[in-house]
Amino acid sequence: MQNDYLIRQKPMRALILFAMPMILGNLFQQTYTMVDSAMVGRFVSEQALAAVGASYSLTNIFICVAIGGGIGASVTVSRYFGAGNIAKMKTAVYTALLVFLGISVGLGMLGLALGRQIMQLLNTPADVLDMAAAYLRIYFAGLPFLFMYNILSSMFNALGKSRIPLGFLIFSSLFNIALDWYFVTRLNLGVTGVAWATLIAQGISAVLSFGVLLRLLGRMDCPAASIFDPTELLPMAKIALPSILQQSTVSIGMMLVQSVVNSFGSEALAGFSAAMRVESLCIVPMTGIGSAMSSFTAQNLGAGRPKRVVEGYHAAVKLVIAFAVLIAVVLNLFTTRIITAFLGEEGTRTAMETGIGYLQFMSVFFCLIGFKTSTDGLLRGAGDMTMFTLANLVNLTIRVVVAMVFAPRMGIFMVWTAVPIGWLANWAISYLEYRTGKWKSRLTEKAAV
């Protein structure tokens, strides 16, 4: 398959070819985070599951910074690649890797210094605080590996090589699961065991990915490329910063909402944590389609073929509907079994009711986040970032306000009631921008550059 299939193949086929390896890879990645939770929930304690869950909203913000930054860099790389400017493409890749390595080191040091204090500010239950803090210390020590792992994956995706990060994700996931089992069930390391497993697996994958990328770039003939070019930072930042905001919207909102959930106690937190892990798995196809739309738009922009973007968007919506139906059927048939897999048969009533209630409610709304991510992906790839950013801020605001105002008064179910409301508002704003057609002129102008 040629690397330019996003430009040459029929839109539906091109999106499937590009998105499926990303979806499969992210499913593996989410699977091993689910295994982390299931291991500590079944073999350590319900409080250990709550500790990992309490840490998740904070750690996911850093993951989203890496993913959002990678998306911003990948749009720039995709444009150069689509235009056939290999030298500039290589320079953009090297610049992105160096910049995000520095950012990851700085954020890791910040997390090590403030992780426990943040958990206290989020009202983390006292009986899980020490375990959560121990988990975070190891997590932040390995943050540079996590960043480079995600940035490298974005670079492969920008070059149309999404099968390469899939291979590394499969390896990393299986290795992580094996280490989870050994550290938790054999060495009895508890939550620190799953943290060490993640650090080791991602560290090895990051190093191997870097070597493969250098080899791939070395095969591309071009004039000499610079290792670092500060002029590439501004165009990357224009895409990366709103992308980081978009990717972080859910996580920032959930971190703020986490303090509300924490106030209901460690049992409710354990059930909520289990359901959140499953939700993360369910949105993988939707975010994969959105990322595919972003690269699809950017590459066709670089090739001067903007009309294909609309065709690709229609294909993306069809894919979203298909995945949403499948997810709804599976969740409604197996909700109790899924939550029991995390909590065990001895799970408390509060934890079980919380987890089951969340998933049964959310099962019919995943199409909304799919519509949102597809539309956001188009706007992001076209460089139409103003309404994109506004839509995601509205999403964040709605989720936080509804949860924090109504949950303490009406019950924990208001936490998840806020989620689809935020998704719907986000999609409505982005879709109205799409319907105005303003982004088409921007796309045409950029394609002519």
Short mmCIF file of C-alpha atoms in Angstrom, two decimals:
data_model
loop_
_atom_site.label_atom_id
_atom_site.label_comp_id
_atom_site.label_asym_id
_atom_site.label_seq_id
_atom_site.Cartn_x
_atom_site.Cartn_y
_atom_site.Cartn_z
CA MET A 1 0.00 0.00 0.00
CA GLN A 2 1.40 3.41 -0.96
CA ASN A 3 1.92 5.93 1.84
CA ASP A 4 -0.38 8.43 0.07
CA TYR A 5 -3.52 6.28 0.25
CA LEU A 6 -5.34 9.01 2.22
CA ILE A 7 -5.13 11.06 -0.97
CA ARG A 8 -5.70 8.32 -3.57
CA GLN A 9 -8.08 5.75 -2.11
CA LYS A 10 -11.86 6.17 -1.84
CA PRO A 11 -12.61 8.17 1.34
CA MET A 12 -14.36 5.37 3.23
CA ARG A 13 -11.63 2.86 2.42
CA ALA A 14 -8.88 5.38 3.17
CA LEU A 15 -10.36 6.25 6.58
CA ILE A 16 -10.80 2.60 7.50
CA LEU A 17 -7.26 1.73 6.44
CA PHE A 18 -5.89 4.61 8.48
CA ALA A 19 -8.20 4.48 11.50
CA MET A 20 -8.40 0.73 12.16
CA PRO A 21 -4.75 0.24 13.16
CA MET A 22 -5.07 3.27 15.44
CA ILE A 23 -8.32 1.94 16.91
CA LEU A 24 -6.90 -1.54 17.44
CA GLY A 25 -3.74 -0.11 18.96
CA ASN A 26 -5.64 2.17 21.33
CA LEU A 27 -7.96 -0.70 22.25
CA PHE A 28 -4.89 -2.66 23.32
CA GLN A 29 -3.63 0.37 25.22
CA GLN A 30 -6.96 0.84 26.99
CA THR A 31 -7.16 -2.90 27.62
CA TYR A 32 -4.00 -2.90 29.67
CA THR A 33 -5.20 0.11 31.69
CA MET A 34 -8.34 -1.91 32.34
CA VAL A 35 -6.19 -4.84 33.39
CA ASP A 36 -4.34 -2.52 35.78
CA SER A 37 -7.64 -1.69 37.44
CA ALA A 38 -9.00 -5.24 37.37
CA MET A 39 -5.78 -6.62 38.86
CA VAL A 40 -5.79 -4.30 41.85
CA GLY A 41 -9.57 -4.52 42.25
CA ARG A 42 -9.68 -8.32 42.34
CA PHE A 43 -6.29 -9.19 43.87
CA VAL A 44 -5.59 -6.25 46.20
CA SER A 45 -8.71 -4.42 47.39
CA GLU A 46 -11.61 -2.21 46.39
CA GLN A 47 -9.70 0.70 47.91
CA ALA A 48 -6.74 -0.06 45.62
CA LEU A 49 -9.07 0.16 42.61
CA ALA A 50 -10.37 3.47 43.94
CA ALA A 51 -6.76 4.73 44.31
CA VAL A 52 -5.91 3.94 40.70
CA GLY A 53 -9.21 5.48 39.60
CA ALA A 54 -8.61 8.62 41.65
CA SER A 55 -5.24 9.02 39.90
CA TYR A 56 -6.67 8.42 36.45
CA SER A 57 -8.25 11.84 35.87
CA LEU A 58 -4.94 13.56 36.69
CA THR A 59 -2.68 11.20 34.74
CA ASN A 60 -4.97 11.35 31.74
CA ILE A 61 -4.43 15.11 31.46
CA PHE A 62 -0.74 14.49 30.83
CA ILE A 63 -1.58 11.78 28.30
CA CYS A 64 -3.88 14.24 26.54
CA VAL A 65 -1.13 16.86 26.41
CA ALA A 66 1.07 14.30 24.67
CA ILE A 67 -1.69 13.18 22.29
CA GLY A 68 -2.84 16.72 21.52
CA GLY A 69 0.72 17.86 20.94
CA GLY A 70 1.31 14.89 18.69
CA ILE A 71 -1.80 15.71 16.67
CA GLY A 72 -0.65 19.30 16.21
CA ALA A 73 2.78 18.19 15.04
CA SER A 74 1.30 15.47 12.84
CA VAL A 75 -0.91 17.95 10.97
CA THR A 76 2.19 19.96 10.04
CA VAL A 77 4.08 16.80 9.09
CA SER A 78 1.10 15.54 7.06
CA ARG A 79 0.93 18.77 5.07
CA TYR A 80 4.60 18.60 4.14
CA PHE A 81 4.26 14.93 3.31
CA GLY A 82 1.18 15.50 1.16
CA ALA A 83 2.99 18.30 -0.67
CA GLY A 84 6.06 16.10 -1.23
CA ASN A 85 8.38 18.40 0.75
CA ILE A 86 10.40 15.66 2.49
CA ALA A 87 13.16 17.92 3.84
CA LYS A 88 10.69 20.18 5.66
CA MET A 89 8.78 17.13 6.83
CA LYS A 90 11.89 15.63 8.45
CA THR A 91 12.75 18.93 10.11
CA ALA A 92 9.23 19.16 11.53
CA VAL A 93 9.52 15.62 12.94
CA TYR A 94 12.89 16.26 14.63
CA THR A 95 11.72 19.62 16.01
CA ALA A 96 8.57 18.10 17.50
CA LEU A 97 10.47 15.28 19.18
CA LEU A 98 12.99 17.62 20.81
CA VAL A 99 10.38 20.10 22.01
CA PHE A 100 8.08 17.52 23.54
CA LEU A 101 10.97 15.71 25.20
CA GLY A 102 11.76 18.94 27.04
CA ILE A 103 8.10 19.53 27.90
CA SER A 104 7.70 16.00 29.27
CA VAL A 105 10.72 16.35 31.57
CA GLY A 106 9.37 19.63 32.94
CA LEU A 107 5.87 18.25 33.49
CA GLY A 108 7.26 15.11 35.11
CA MET A 109 9.17 17.19 37.65
CA LEU A 110 6.06 19.28 38.33
CA GLY A 111 3.97 16.15 38.86
CA LEU A 112 6.51 14.64 41.24
CA ALA A 113 6.46 17.82 43.32
CA LEU A 114 2.70 18.42 43.41
CA GLY A 115 0.97 15.08 42.76
CA ARG A 116 -0.04 14.33 46.36
CA GLN A 117 -1.19 17.90 46.98
CA ILE A 118 -3.41 17.78 43.89
CA MET A 119 -4.97 14.54 45.11
CA GLN A 120 -5.72 16.20 48.44
CA LEU A 121 -7.32 19.19 46.68
CA LEU A 122 -9.54 16.74 44.78
CA ASN A 123 -10.90 15.43 48.10
CA THR A 124 -9.43 11.97 47.55
CA PRO A 125 -10.76 9.70 50.33
CA ALA A 126 -8.26 9.34 53.16
CA ASP A 127 -8.25 5.54 52.93
CA VAL A 128 -6.88 5.63 49.35
CA LEU A 129 -4.70 8.78 49.39
CA ASP A 130 -1.38 7.09 50.21
CA MET A 131 -1.84 4.45 47.51
CA ALA A 132 -2.79 7.10 44.94
CA ALA A 133 0.28 9.18 45.80
CA ALA A 134 2.58 6.15 45.50
CA TYR A 135 1.09 5.32 42.09
CA LEU A 136 1.60 8.90 40.88
CA ARG A 137 5.25 9.08 41.93
CA ILE A 138 6.17 6.20 39.64
CA TYR A 139 3.88 7.47 36.87
CA PHE A 140 5.50 10.91 36.76
CA ALA A 141 9.01 9.44 36.84
CA GLY A 142 8.18 7.68 33.57
CA LEU A 143 6.39 10.63 31.93
CA PRO A 144 9.12 11.29 29.30
CA PHE A 145 8.69 7.71 28.03
CA LEU A 146 4.92 8.12 27.84
CA PHE A 147 5.26 11.42 25.94
CA MET A 148 7.75 10.14 23.41
CA TYR A 149 5.73 6.97 22.92
CA ASN A 150 2.64 9.01 21.97
CA ILE A 151 4.48 11.63 19.90
CA LEU A 152 6.29 8.93 17.93
CA SER A 153 2.97 7.21 17.24
CA SER A 154 1.60 10.50 15.87
CA MET A 155 4.61 10.85 13.59
CA PHE A 156 4.07 7.37 12.15
CA ASN A 157 0.38 8.18 11.62
CA ALA A 158 1.24 11.42 9.83
CA LEU A 159 3.37 9.41 7.40
CA GLY A 160 0.52 6.97 6.73
CA LYS A 161 2.31 4.24 8.70
CA SER A 162 -0.35 3.62 11.34
CA ARG A 163 0.38 -0.12 11.38
CA ILE A 164 3.79 0.47 12.97
CA PRO A 165 2.47 2.03 16.21
CA LEU A 166 -0.18 -0.70 16.24
CA GLY A 167 2.57 -3.31 16.43
CA PHE A 168 4.29 -1.49 19.27
CA LEU A 169 1.00 -1.00 21.12
CA ILE A 170 0.22 -4.70 20.92
CA PHE A 171 3.69 -5.55 22.20
CA SER A 172 3.51 -2.94 24.96
CA SER A 173 0.01 -4.02 26.03
CA LEU A 174 0.80 -7.73 26.25
CA PHE A 175 4.09 -7.06 28.03
CA ASN A 176 2.32 -4.68 30.45
CA ILE A 177 -0.35 -7.30 31.25
CA ALA A 178 2.31 -9.93 31.92
CA LEU A 179 4.18 -7.54 34.23
CA ASP A 180 0.91 -6.62 35.99
CA TRP A 181 0.26 -10.25 36.78
CA TYR A 182 3.81 -10.85 38.03
CA PHE A 183 4.18 -7.68 40.10
CA VAL A 184 0.70 -7.86 41.68
CA THR A 185 0.08 -11.58 42.18
CA ARG A 186 3.66 -12.80 42.69
CA LEU A 187 5.56 -9.88 44.20
CA ASN A 188 2.51 -8.39 45.97
CA LEU A 189 3.46 -4.83 45.00
CA GLY A 190 -0.14 -3.62 44.83
CA VAL A 191 -0.78 -0.31 43.04
CA THR A 192 2.93 0.39 42.70
CA GLY A 193 3.25 -2.86 40.78
CA VAL A 194 0.86 -1.77 38.04
CA ALA A 195 2.61 1.61 37.88
CA TRP A 196 6.02 -0.03 37.39
CA ALA A 197 4.55 -2.36 34.77
CA THR A 198 3.30 0.59 32.73
CA LEU A 199 6.58 2.50 33.01
CA ILE A 200 8.71 -0.46 31.91
CA ALA A 201 6.45 -1.47 29.00
CA GLN A 202 6.09 2.05 27.63
CA GLY A 203 9.78 2.80 28.11
CA ILE A 204 10.89 -0.16 26.03
CA SER A 205 8.29 0.59 23.34
CA ALA A 206 9.34 4.26 23.16
CA VAL A 207 13.00 3.36 22.60
CA LEU A 208 12.15 0.78 19.93
CA SER A 209 9.72 3.17 18.20
CA PHE A 210 12.39 5.87 18.04
CA GLY A 211 14.82 3.51 16.35
CA VAL A 212 12.24 2.43 13.75
CA LEU A 213 11.28 6.04 12.97
CA LEU A 214 14.90 7.05 12.41
CA ARG A 215 15.32 4.10 10.06
CA LEU A 216 12.14 5.02 8.15
CA LEU A 217 13.20 8.66 7.74
CA GLY A 218 16.67 7.59 6.68
CA ARG A 219 15.20 5.77 3.68
CA MET A 220 13.56 8.95 2.34
CA ASP A 221 15.86 10.74 -0.08
CA CYS A 222 15.85 14.52 0.26
CA PRO A 223 18.14 17.52 0.73
CA ALA A 224 19.69 17.83 4.18
CA ALA A 225 17.11 18.40 6.91
CA SER A 226 17.71 20.48 10.05
CA ILE A 227 17.57 18.82 13.46
CA PHE A 228 15.75 21.83 14.93
CA ASP A 229 13.98 24.76 13.28
CA PRO A 230 12.23 27.25 15.59
CA THR A 231 10.16 28.57 12.68
CA GLU A 232 8.26 25.27 12.70
CA LEU A 233 7.08 25.83 16.27
CA LEU A 234 4.47 28.51 15.50
CA PRO A 235 2.48 26.52 12.89
CA MET A 236 2.66 23.46 15.15
CA ALA A 237 1.54 25.46 18.17
CA LYS A 238 -1.46 26.91 16.29
CA ILE A 239 -2.76 23.38 15.84
CA ALA A 240 -1.24 21.73 18.93
CA LEU A 241 -2.50 24.13 21.61
CA PRO A 242 -6.21 23.91 20.64
CA SER A 243 -5.72 20.17 20.08
CA ILE A 244 -4.27 19.80 23.56
CA LEU A 245 -7.25 21.73 24.91
CA GLN A 246 -9.64 19.51 22.94
CA GLN A 247 -7.90 16.31 24.01
CA SER A 248 -7.75 17.52 27.61
CA THR A 249 -11.34 18.72 27.82
CA VAL A 250 -12.69 15.40 29.04
CA SER A 251 -9.80 14.87 31.44
CA ILE A 252 -9.79 18.37 32.91
CA GLY A 253 -13.53 18.15 33.37
CA MET A 254 -13.26 14.72 34.97
CA MET A 255 -10.49 15.91 37.30
CA LEU A 256 -12.70 18.73 38.55
CA VAL A 257 -15.70 16.41 38.71
CA GLN A 258 -13.53 13.84 40.51
CA SER A 259 -13.73 15.91 43.68
CA VAL A 260 -17.53 15.53 43.53
CA VAL A 261 -17.30 11.75 43.06
CA ASN A 262 -14.71 11.47 45.82
CA SER A 263 -17.13 13.08 48.26
CA PHE A 264 -19.40 10.03 47.92
CA GLY A 265 -16.70 7.77 49.43
CA SER A 266 -14.27 5.10 48.26
CA GLU A 267 -16.98 2.53 47.42
CA ALA A 268 -18.74 4.83 44.97
CA LEU A 269 -15.33 5.89 43.65
CA ALA A 270 -14.40 2.26 42.99
CA GLY A 271 -17.57 1.66 40.95
CA PHE A 272 -17.15 4.94 39.10
CA SER A 273 -13.51 4.10 38.36
CA ALA A 274 -14.45 0.74 36.87
CA ALA A 275 -17.12 2.34 34.67
CA MET A 276 -14.71 5.07 33.55
CA ARG A 277 -12.21 2.46 32.39
CA VAL A 278 -14.92 0.86 30.26
CA GLU A 279 -16.00 4.25 28.92
CA SER A 280 -12.42 4.96 27.88
CA LEU A 281 -12.49 1.74 25.87
CA CYS A 282 -15.81 2.64 24.25
CA ILE A 283 -14.67 6.05 22.99
CA VAL A 284 -11.52 4.65 21.34
CA PRO A 285 -13.22 4.05 17.95
CA MET A 286 -14.68 7.55 18.03
CA THR A 287 -11.40 9.29 18.80
CA GLY A 288 -9.65 7.12 16.21
CA ILE A 289 -12.10 8.23 13.53
CA GLY A 290 -11.62 11.86 14.60
CA SER A 291 -7.83 11.55 14.36
CA ALA A 292 -8.18 9.90 10.96
CA MET A 293 -10.34 12.81 9.77
CA SER A 294 -7.66 15.23 10.93
CA SER A 295 -4.88 13.52 8.97
CA PHE A 296 -7.22 12.90 6.01
CA THR A 297 -8.03 16.62 5.87
CA ALA A 298 -4.42 17.71 6.31
CA GLN A 299 -2.99 15.39 3.65
CA ASN A 300 -5.64 16.29 1.11
CA LEU A 301 -5.05 19.94 1.93
CA GLY A 302 -1.35 19.52 1.18
CA ALA A 303 -2.21 17.78 -2.09
CA GLY A 304 -4.64 20.54 -3.11
CA ARG A 305 -7.74 18.28 -3.03
CA PRO A 306 -10.17 19.93 -0.60
CA LYS A 307 -13.36 18.43 -2.11
CA ARG A 308 -12.40 15.00 -0.78
CA VAL A 309 -12.68 16.33 2.78
CA VAL A 310 -16.48 16.55 2.68
CA GLU A 311 -16.69 13.04 1.24
CA GLY A 312 -14.44 11.84 4.03
CA TYR A 313 -16.60 13.54 6.66
CA HIS A 314 -19.72 11.77 5.42
CA ALA A 315 -17.86 8.46 5.52
CA ALA A 316 -16.67 9.20 9.07
CA VAL A 317 -20.25 9.81 10.27
CA LYS A 318 -21.33 6.43 8.87
CA LEU A 319 -18.46 4.72 10.70
CA VAL A 320 -19.44 6.46 13.95
CA ILE A 321 -23.03 5.22 13.72
CA ALA A 322 -21.88 1.64 13.10
CA PHE A 323 -19.57 1.64 16.12
CA ALA A 324 -22.16 3.37 18.35
CA VAL A 325 -24.77 0.68 17.66
CA LEU A 326 -22.27 -2.10 18.40
CA ILE A 327 -21.19 -0.46 21.67
CA ALA A 328 -24.78 0.07 22.84
CA VAL A 329 -25.69 -3.57 22.22
CA VAL A 330 -22.63 -4.96 24.02
CA LEU A 331 -22.96 -2.69 27.07
CA ASN A 332 -26.66 -3.40 27.55
CA LEU A 333 -26.16 -7.16 27.29
CA PHE A 334 -23.12 -7.48 29.56
CA THR A 335 -23.09 -4.50 31.96
CA THR A 336 -23.22 -6.51 35.19
CA ARG A 337 -20.57 -8.98 34.04
CA ILE A 338 -18.28 -6.14 32.98
CA ILE A 339 -18.42 -4.36 36.33
CA THR A 340 -18.07 -7.65 38.21
CA ALA A 341 -14.84 -8.29 36.29
CA PHE A 342 -13.36 -5.27 38.09
CA LEU A 343 -14.90 -5.60 41.52
CA GLY A 344 -15.26 -9.35 41.86
CA GLU A 345 -18.30 -11.17 43.20
CA GLU A 346 -17.65 -9.65 46.63
CA GLY A 347 -17.93 -6.05 45.36
CA THR A 348 -19.95 -3.78 47.62
CA ARG A 349 -23.50 -2.84 46.68
CA THR A 350 -22.65 0.85 46.34
CA ALA A 351 -19.74 0.15 44.00
CA MET A 352 -21.78 -2.22 41.83
CA GLU A 353 -24.77 0.11 41.57
CA THR A 354 -22.56 3.07 40.69
CA GLY A 355 -20.67 1.24 37.94
CA ILE A 356 -23.73 -0.42 36.43
CA GLY A 357 -25.80 2.79 36.55
CA TYR A 358 -23.09 4.76 34.76
CA LEU A 359 -22.61 2.29 31.91
CA GLN A 360 -26.30 1.60 31.32
CA PHE A 361 -27.02 5.32 31.06
CA MET A 362 -24.03 6.11 28.82
CA SER A 363 -24.52 3.16 26.44
CA VAL A 364 -26.86 5.05 24.08
CA PHE A 365 -24.87 8.29 23.89
CA PHE A 366 -21.50 7.29 22.41
CA CYS A 367 -22.62 8.38 18.94
CA LEU A 368 -22.50 11.97 20.23
CA ILE A 369 -18.81 11.89 21.00
CA GLY A 370 -18.24 10.23 17.62
CA PHE A 371 -20.04 13.06 15.80
CA LYS A 372 -18.08 15.54 17.91
CA THR A 373 -14.65 14.04 17.24
CA SER A 374 -15.30 13.64 13.50
CA THR A 375 -16.38 17.26 13.11
CA ASP A 376 -13.58 18.49 15.36
CA GLY A 377 -11.10 16.43 13.33
CA LEU A 378 -12.19 18.10 10.10
CA LEU A 379 -11.95 21.60 11.55
CA ARG A 380 -8.58 20.83 13.13
CA GLY A 381 -7.14 19.41 9.92
CA ALA A 382 -8.40 22.45 8.00
CA GLY A 383 -6.84 24.82 10.53
CA ASP A 384 -10.24 26.26 11.54
CA MET A 385 -9.45 26.42 15.23
CA THR A 386 -11.53 29.27 16.66
CA MET A 387 -14.93 27.59 16.85
CA PHE A 388 -13.19 24.27 17.48
CA THR A 389 -11.71 25.73 20.66
CA LEU A 390 -14.94 27.43 21.72
CA ALA A 391 -16.93 24.22 21.28
CA ASN A 392 -14.59 22.28 23.53
CA LEU A 393 -14.61 25.00 26.19
CA VAL A 394 -18.41 24.88 26.23
CA ASN A 395 -18.23 21.09 26.60
CA LEU A 396 -15.90 21.41 29.56
CA THR A 397 -17.96 24.13 31.24
CA ILE A 398 -21.25 22.25 30.95
CA ARG A 399 -19.81 19.03 32.36
CA VAL A 400 -18.18 20.73 35.33
CA VAL A 401 -21.08 23.03 36.20
CA VAL A 402 -23.81 20.38 35.93
CA ALA A 403 -21.83 17.86 37.97
CA MET A 404 -20.63 20.24 40.67
CA VAL A 405 -23.94 22.09 41.11
CA PHE A 406 -26.45 19.27 40.84
CA ALA A 407 -24.63 16.09 41.99
CA PRO A 408 -24.28 17.16 45.64
CA ARG A 409 -28.00 17.97 45.70
CA MET A 410 -29.52 15.25 43.48
CA GLY A 411 -27.04 12.38 43.66
CA ILE A 412 -24.00 10.96 41.89
CA PHE A 413 -25.98 10.11 38.74
CA MET A 414 -25.82 13.81 37.79
CA VAL A 415 -22.08 13.32 37.21
CA TRP A 416 -22.70 11.12 34.20
CA THR A 417 -25.84 12.98 33.12
CA ALA A 418 -23.56 15.95 32.39
CA VAL A 419 -21.39 13.95 29.98
CA PRO A 420 -23.71 13.60 26.94
CA ILE A 421 -25.00 17.14 27.45
CA GLY A 422 -21.44 18.42 27.04
CA TRP A 423 -20.80 16.22 24.02
CA LEU A 424 -24.02 17.39 22.35
CA ALA A 425 -23.23 21.06 22.85
CA ASN A 426 -19.68 20.57 21.55
CA TRP A 427 -20.89 18.81 18.41
CA ALA A 428 -23.66 21.35 17.76
CA ILE A 429 -21.22 24.28 17.78
CA SER A 430 -18.63 22.49 15.62
CA TYR A 431 -21.29 21.26 13.20
CA LEU A 432 -22.79 24.74 12.78
CA GLU A 433 -19.30 25.99 11.90
CA TYR A 434 -18.97 23.16 9.39
CA ARG A 435 -22.34 24.06 7.84
CA THR A 436 -21.38 27.72 7.35
CA GLY A 437 -18.73 26.59 4.85
CA LYS A 438 -16.22 29.16 6.16
CA TRP A 439 -13.64 26.45 6.68
CA LYS A 440 -13.70 25.70 2.91
CA SER A 441 -12.14 29.03 2.03
CA ARG A 442 -9.46 28.50 4.64
CA LEU A 443 -8.80 25.06 3.30
CA THR A 444 -8.51 26.35 -0.26
CA GLU A 445 -6.21 29.19 0.78
CA LYS A 446 -3.91 26.83 2.70
CA ALA A 447 -3.84 24.35 -0.14
CA ALA A 448 -2.58 27.07 -2.44
CA VAL A 449 0.31 27.97 -0.15
#
